[in-house]
Amino acid sequence: MAMDSRPLVRVLDIGCGSGAAGVVIAKDFSVGEVLMTDINEAALQLSRTNSSFAGTKNCLAINSDLFERVDGQFDLIVSNPPYLNDPLERRYRHGGGTLGSELSIKIAEASLPRLSPLGTLLLYTGSTIVDGKDAFYEAIKKLLRKTSFEWSYEEIDPDVFGDELETNAYKNADRIAAVVLRVKDREGVRC
């Protein structure tokens, strides 16, 4: 599934961290507005600094948990959320749930109604494989099964954070894979 060439009016980077994705998108594409959200004020300050240094005046960093302080629809939503199970549940690292994929699922679910007609969600995350099964993929497949969205799911690295497999949280895991989920609203028609 390729990105189309139409101009992007509004872009949202959820969990922007340093703002790298939002700034690159603002510089490399024709974009009206790039909103970069995070729950960490230090990350937002870094996003603002990076945006200023890059000269991207169309970027705005906002403290928001998912769509809490963000209105409207977006032509592109990107996110690289935390996806590990952190025993200390540090918000910048803990993805939630037993294997760390809860936040990624929430982002996908919350993003679907916020995509503009023909809008795209790009979610780079991790997925824990247990007994050869990818639970994140199964959750996404179930979420998207009854929609009209076009989507693809790609494993781009079969084994990231291999040292995590030695922790108690991942004692039954085969591996943690880096994956990319692409969801596109087809022709603005939704089911």
Short mmCIF file of C-alpha atoms in Angstrom, two decimals:
data_model
loop_
_atom_site.label_atom_id
_atom_site.label_comp_id
_atom_site.label_asym_id
_atom_site.label_seq_id
_atom_site.Cartn_x
_atom_site.Cartn_y
_atom_site.Cartn_z
CA MET A 1 0.00 0.00 0.00
CA ALA A 2 1.68 3.19 -1.15
CA MET A 3 1.11 6.70 0.13
CA ASP A 4 -0.74 8.85 -2.38
CA SER A 5 0.76 12.08 -3.68
CA ARG A 6 -1.97 14.45 -2.57
CA PRO A 7 -0.93 17.27 -0.21
CA LEU A 8 -1.28 16.55 3.48
CA VAL A 9 -3.39 19.20 5.18
CA ARG A 10 -3.19 17.84 8.75
CA VAL A 11 -0.73 15.34 10.26
CA LEU A 12 -0.64 13.96 13.80
CA ASP A 13 2.37 12.33 15.47
CA ILE A 14 1.08 10.51 18.57
CA GLY A 15 3.72 10.00 21.28
CA CYS A 16 6.12 12.21 19.35
CA GLY A 17 9.09 11.96 21.72
CA SER A 18 11.81 14.13 20.15
CA GLY A 19 9.49 15.17 17.32
CA ALA A 20 11.72 13.51 14.72
CA ALA A 21 8.85 12.03 12.69
CA GLY A 22 6.73 15.17 12.76
CA VAL A 23 9.64 17.42 11.81
CA VAL A 24 10.73 15.15 8.93
CA ILE A 25 7.16 15.00 7.61
CA ALA A 26 6.80 18.78 7.88
CA LYS A 27 10.07 19.33 5.97
CA ASP A 28 9.72 16.61 3.32
CA PHE A 29 6.03 16.83 2.40
CA SER A 30 3.60 19.56 1.57
CA VAL A 31 1.85 19.82 4.94
CA GLY A 32 -0.45 22.49 6.28
CA GLU A 33 -0.23 21.56 9.98
CA VAL A 34 1.69 18.96 11.98
CA LEU A 35 0.51 18.29 15.52
CA MET A 36 3.01 16.44 17.71
CA THR A 37 1.54 15.04 20.93
CA ASP A 38 3.07 13.38 23.95
CA ILE A 39 2.36 12.99 27.67
CA ASN A 40 5.93 13.91 28.60
CA GLU A 41 6.60 17.64 28.86
CA ALA A 42 10.37 17.13 28.48
CA ALA A 43 9.77 15.29 25.20
CA LEU A 44 7.47 18.08 24.02
CA GLN A 45 10.12 20.69 24.79
CA LEU A 46 12.63 18.66 22.77
CA SER A 47 10.06 18.46 19.93
CA ARG A 48 9.66 22.25 20.03
CA THR A 49 13.43 22.73 19.99
CA ASN A 50 13.91 20.33 17.08
CA SER A 51 11.06 21.94 15.15
CA SER A 52 12.51 25.41 15.72
CA PHE A 53 16.01 24.30 14.71
CA ALA A 54 14.60 22.69 11.54
CA GLY A 55 12.56 25.80 10.71
CA THR A 56 9.25 23.96 10.61
CA LYS A 57 6.82 26.69 11.59
CA ASN A 58 3.82 24.47 10.85
CA CYS A 59 4.59 22.10 13.78
CA LEU A 60 2.79 22.41 17.10
CA ALA A 61 3.70 20.30 20.16
CA ILE A 62 0.78 19.59 22.50
CA ASN A 63 0.55 17.72 25.79
CA SER A 64 -2.16 15.17 25.04
CA ASP A 65 -2.89 11.56 25.91
CA LEU A 66 -3.90 10.12 22.54
CA PHE A 67 -6.69 12.38 21.20
CA GLU A 68 -7.57 13.96 24.56
CA ARG A 69 -6.65 17.53 23.50
CA VAL A 70 -6.76 17.10 19.73
CA ASP A 71 -9.76 17.88 17.54
CA GLY A 72 -10.65 17.00 13.98
CA GLN A 73 -9.44 14.57 11.39
CA PHE A 74 -6.03 13.92 9.89
CA ASP A 75 -4.66 12.98 6.49
CA LEU A 76 -1.81 11.12 8.18
CA ILE A 77 -1.43 9.77 11.71
CA VAL A 78 1.94 8.33 12.72
CA SER A 79 3.03 6.74 15.96
CA ASN A 80 5.89 4.77 17.47
CA PRO A 81 4.53 4.09 20.96
CA PRO A 82 6.17 2.21 23.82
CA TYR A 83 5.57 -1.50 23.26
CA LEU A 84 7.41 -3.33 26.01
CA ASN A 85 6.06 -4.73 29.24
CA ASP A 86 7.94 -2.71 31.83
CA PRO A 87 7.60 -4.06 35.40
CA LEU A 88 7.93 -0.48 36.72
CA GLU A 89 5.21 0.67 34.28
CA ARG A 90 7.17 3.75 33.23
CA ARG A 91 4.90 5.55 30.76
CA TYR A 92 7.69 6.22 28.25
CA ARG A 93 8.51 2.50 28.09
CA HIS A 94 5.44 0.48 29.14
CA GLY A 95 3.03 -0.42 26.35
CA GLY A 96 0.45 -1.90 28.71
CA GLY A 97 -1.21 -5.28 28.87
CA THR A 98 0.62 -8.48 29.61
CA LEU A 99 2.95 -8.28 26.60
CA GLY A 100 3.16 -4.52 25.97
CA SER A 101 0.78 -4.13 23.01
CA GLU A 102 -2.21 -2.52 24.75
CA LEU A 103 -1.24 1.08 23.91
CA SER A 104 -0.58 0.22 20.25
CA ILE A 105 -4.04 -1.35 19.98
CA LYS A 106 -5.62 1.72 21.63
CA ILE A 107 -3.83 4.03 19.20
CA ALA A 108 -5.02 2.03 16.19
CA GLU A 109 -8.59 1.88 17.50
CA ALA A 110 -8.76 5.59 18.40
CA SER A 111 -7.16 6.66 15.11
CA LEU A 112 -9.62 5.01 12.72
CA PRO A 113 -12.49 7.48 13.18
CA ARG A 114 -10.00 10.39 13.13
CA LEU A 115 -8.64 9.62 9.65
CA SER A 116 -9.83 12.06 7.02
CA PRO A 117 -11.26 10.59 3.80
CA LEU A 118 -8.35 8.75 2.17
CA GLY A 119 -6.27 9.30 5.33
CA THR A 120 -3.53 6.91 6.48
CA LEU A 121 -2.35 5.56 9.83
CA LEU A 122 1.29 4.40 10.10
CA LEU A 123 2.01 2.61 13.36
CA TYR A 124 5.53 1.33 14.05
CA THR A 125 5.49 -0.88 17.10
CA GLY A 126 6.59 -4.18 18.56
CA SER A 127 4.74 -7.43 18.86
CA THR A 128 5.54 -10.32 21.14
CA ILE A 129 5.38 -13.72 19.49
CA VAL A 130 4.35 -16.56 21.83
CA ASP A 131 4.18 -20.17 20.60
CA GLY A 132 4.48 -18.85 17.03
CA LYS A 133 1.41 -16.61 17.41
CA ASP A 134 1.36 -12.84 17.01
CA ALA A 135 -1.32 -11.59 19.43
CA PHE A 136 -1.02 -7.96 18.27
CA TYR A 137 -1.65 -9.00 14.67
CA GLU A 138 -4.68 -11.04 15.75
CA ALA A 139 -6.08 -8.06 17.70
CA ILE A 140 -5.58 -5.73 14.73
CA LYS A 141 -7.11 -8.24 12.32
CA LYS A 142 -10.17 -8.49 14.59
CA LEU A 143 -10.38 -4.69 14.87
CA LEU A 144 -10.19 -4.10 11.10
CA ARG A 145 -12.12 -7.15 9.91
CA LYS A 146 -15.51 -5.44 9.84
CA THR A 147 -14.33 -2.13 8.38
CA SER A 148 -13.78 -0.87 4.86
CA PHE A 149 -10.21 0.21 5.63
CA GLU A 150 -7.41 -1.12 3.45
CA TRP A 151 -4.54 -2.32 5.60
CA SER A 152 -1.22 -4.10 5.65
CA TYR A 153 0.95 -5.52 8.41
CA GLU A 154 4.65 -6.12 7.97
CA GLU A 155 7.28 -7.59 10.25
CA ILE A 156 10.38 -5.49 9.62
CA ASP A 157 12.70 -6.96 12.25
CA PRO A 158 12.07 -10.45 13.61
CA ASP A 159 13.92 -9.99 16.90
CA VAL A 160 14.28 -6.61 18.61
CA PHE A 161 15.02 -6.25 22.31
CA GLY A 162 16.19 -9.87 22.57
CA ASP A 163 17.53 -9.18 26.05
CA GLU A 164 13.95 -8.63 27.23
CA LEU A 165 13.29 -12.33 26.63
CA GLU A 166 15.40 -13.01 29.72
CA THR A 167 13.00 -11.05 31.94
CA ASN A 168 10.07 -12.52 33.84
CA ALA A 169 7.53 -10.60 31.71
CA TYR A 170 8.67 -12.43 28.57
CA LYS A 171 9.57 -15.85 29.96
CA ASN A 172 7.08 -17.57 27.61
CA ALA A 173 7.82 -15.44 24.54
CA ASP A 174 9.56 -16.72 21.42
CA ARG A 175 10.67 -13.25 20.34
CA ILE A 176 9.68 -9.59 20.05
CA ALA A 177 9.26 -8.42 16.46
CA ALA A 178 9.26 -4.86 15.14
CA VAL A 179 6.19 -4.38 12.95
CA VAL A 180 4.54 -1.69 10.83
CA LEU A 181 0.78 -1.39 10.52
CA ARG A 182 -0.53 0.71 7.63
CA VAL A 183 -4.23 1.53 7.54
CA LYS A 184 -5.81 3.61 4.78
CA ASP A 185 -9.33 4.92 4.44
CA ARG A 186 -10.44 3.78 0.99
CA GLU A 187 -12.22 6.50 -0.94
CA GLY A 188 -13.66 8.01 2.22
CA VAL A 189 -16.15 5.17 2.59
CA ARG A 190 -16.46 3.67 6.05
CA CYS A 191 -18.36 0.69 7.37
#
